[in-house]
């Protein structure tokens, strides 16, 4: 595996392929020991190729070549070159020709879950980004689009169900106990969208009638015992299909849409044409086993993969540097879908919270990259929060700048121009600009430069005029690079003394232009002033409403102003954000006091404002739960130049206890009046559970005795996983009988359900209680821990390393050693999973020097591993190479 200095692939080196492959005809013979793949490729010279190539180089890895023929004639060993990553057919080659190969592969030994592999007894595939080359020799790049036929032959008893992309066109029983099924996909597609399935599976099915009246068969394929957990996924699929017709005018294009759920999967799900393959976590749901958040996750991911059918499949990426073209856009579409299905405000807050914790951290660490990266060593390392979530924010800015209708016009033009093509982010931007006669030249910079822009806002008030000065600048992590001034939408409102929005009129505008509410200001310069006139009283400004741009906002705020916005802002996002800012300020003051050995007290104004939120009956329970939740320890850490691991942990725990005490009766009422209601899946019912469980956490923090008994009661009597898991999360914080009871009973009940068992590991790995590290070390040796299963590895190790700042960063370095040991072990099985886990070390320079030394030691130990993969090598290489904040030496 170890390659001393793998050379990065660079975006600007793009060249069109030497050849095109119009047809791919595949025959798979699936069997226990190995699988045989015969591929017939209909090739021709690419008229667009820059230099007329003599030879044809096909990608291929871990393949055993058995036969090779060109136009029906076997090729001798001198006619081609074979290496560990390609097969090159020497020229001269005809203008057009047919190449047939037969290879042997070993899906049973494929622990990396890329290419053709086994998950329990099912054969399945994962080809994005570059897994097809582990199946057969082919031009494995997204700008080569082909029409596929796939014949699958396998034992009829073990593998009665054989699936691939498109339509089933033939099936027959063979004499040797095997059977054969043939599939044909009428839509040309790149290799990464190929899929194949073979197993003993059952389908939960329904029919969907498209807007134009076509019948589509929907099938969710699972193991037989899981068949009663598919209904929510099926409903979600129908909802997504309807939504895309209504909002974007997009219809499904095949007669059948299949989803397979497997338990071994490297990511969330995969949008293979007509045959999605999903991590079972995003398919299976029943009220006894899945939480409200799990249900929402299923709907969002089913929607996401469905939306790829147009944004990704019908129009795909020219090369992998354009990944955000499909991922940023599809995340934006799934966010809008979820917002419409649930609550737009809750969804927006959830997404921005995640963006700040993960993407902002990525932007200031060693892996920082633009949403359209310039270089990669291992493409799988660039399926990042930056490409996906910041990419979605960039799409959202087009939407904000052009309006919903303008955005739709741009989308329509994009499909009109590019249906069936493999295109670039520039093509998307051009469609948006041309459809709206908008100038989006400067907007390109969002694709070009890494790092989170800093937005400074300063307001002055005089004579009925409010002048807002907006300044944008680059983050310190840019190093030597100069900041590219962005074109950004800044949504703004002004609150009057009564808390209501004032009419907004900019100097020089018509009187009639004034409307109360939010205005989108377009910032294009490094500094710009906006003068609001005719104001009856001094306003309080609300800036970046709805988080209108992915930036860090800096604005001076008094405690009183924050309390005022927290109580009054009409923009739900900014109202929440004011509360978070107030909480962060007061918690950081406590951290400072703790570090100075002084008494830490929570700001009484914050305690009151928080209580007012808790008492506000007009506020929806989901929003209230978000508003009451204190900022994550990682968010507090991000606000410090050196993360004060222990002081942050203690300050936050102490604040929860103080708030729980100060507002005990209110919290008790919120818990008692909302818990234990008859379960249903409505928004109202979900909101009740969220509020009740948030209240319970504060009650446990302030009074472990009373809180613990409430948690135990809830744990024992809950009829749904939302309440049971929330109760368990409280019990694990209470060492002794309460915790032992919860941990044992939960394991006893759910030991044979892998998704629920993952929760059991994750809840314990997330705990704040003092002995968490010991317990995590013991769980790593638990019989049910299985590092080969990505979900299980992530549940224990990912949760601990990425979500438990206090204990992962235990001062003695044992958390670091645990992660490094596991990364080294997992890397030999599954480099993609190992690379995601090792990323927990990326923030290592943000800790004190003792911790830095311990972290560096583990990074160096991993880097020295003799079996280091390209995946992990690229991440640790960059983590160690960064010489000062953000100045990155790319490897190679
Ligand atoms: N394209 C998929 C999505 O976003 C995710 C994906 C990319 C993936 N690479 C993968 C899934 C590798 C599994 C394995 O929907
Ligand atoms: Zn996607």
PDB file of C-alpha atoms in Angstrom, residues 73 109 225 277 290 300 309 321 335 503 520 573 585 601 639 643 768 782 839-840 850:
ATOM      1  CA  UNK A  73      -8.960 -11.490 -31.472  1.00  0.00           C
ATOM      2  CA  UNK A 109     -11.941 -10.347   0.763  1.00  0.00           C
ATOM      3  CA  UNK A 225     -36.390  -9.798   8.947  1.00  0.00           C
ATOM      4  CA  UNK A 277     -27.454   1.648  -2.137  1.00  0.00           C
ATOM      5  CA  UNK A 290     -35.376   4.784  15.686  1.00  0.00           C
ATOM      6  CA  UNK A 300     -33.339  13.743   4.302  1.00  0.00           C
ATOM      7  CA  UNK A 309     -31.142  11.805 -10.205  1.00  0.00           C
ATOM      8  CA  UNK A 321     -12.747  18.663  -8.618  1.00  0.00           C
ATOM      9  CA  UNK A 335     -32.230  21.087   2.993  1.00  0.00           C
ATOM     10  CA  UNK A 503     -39.606  49.830   7.885  1.00  0.00           C
ATOM     11  CA  UNK A 520     -30.830  41.611   1.421  1.00  0.00           C
ATOM     12  CA  UNK A 573     -32.270  31.966  13.208  1.00  0.00           C
ATOM     13  CA  UNK A 585     -19.904  35.125  26.116  1.00  0.00           C
ATOM     14  CA  UNK A 601     -20.763  32.594  38.100  1.00  0.00           C
ATOM     15  CA  UNK A 639     -13.785  30.732  20.377  1.00  0.00           C
ATOM     16  CA  UNK A 643      -8.740  25.361  23.859  1.00  0.00           C
ATOM     17  CA  UNK A 768     -19.364  13.824  30.100  1.00  0.00           C
ATOM     18  CA  UNK A 782     -16.352  -5.505  24.243  1.00  0.00           C
ATOM     19  CA  UNK A 839      -9.217  13.612  10.920  1.00  0.00           C
ATOM     20  CA  UNK A 840     -10.051  14.048  14.619  1.00  0.00           C
ATOM     21  CA  UNK A 850       1.600  19.391  26.525  1.00  0.00           C
TER      22      UNK A 850
END
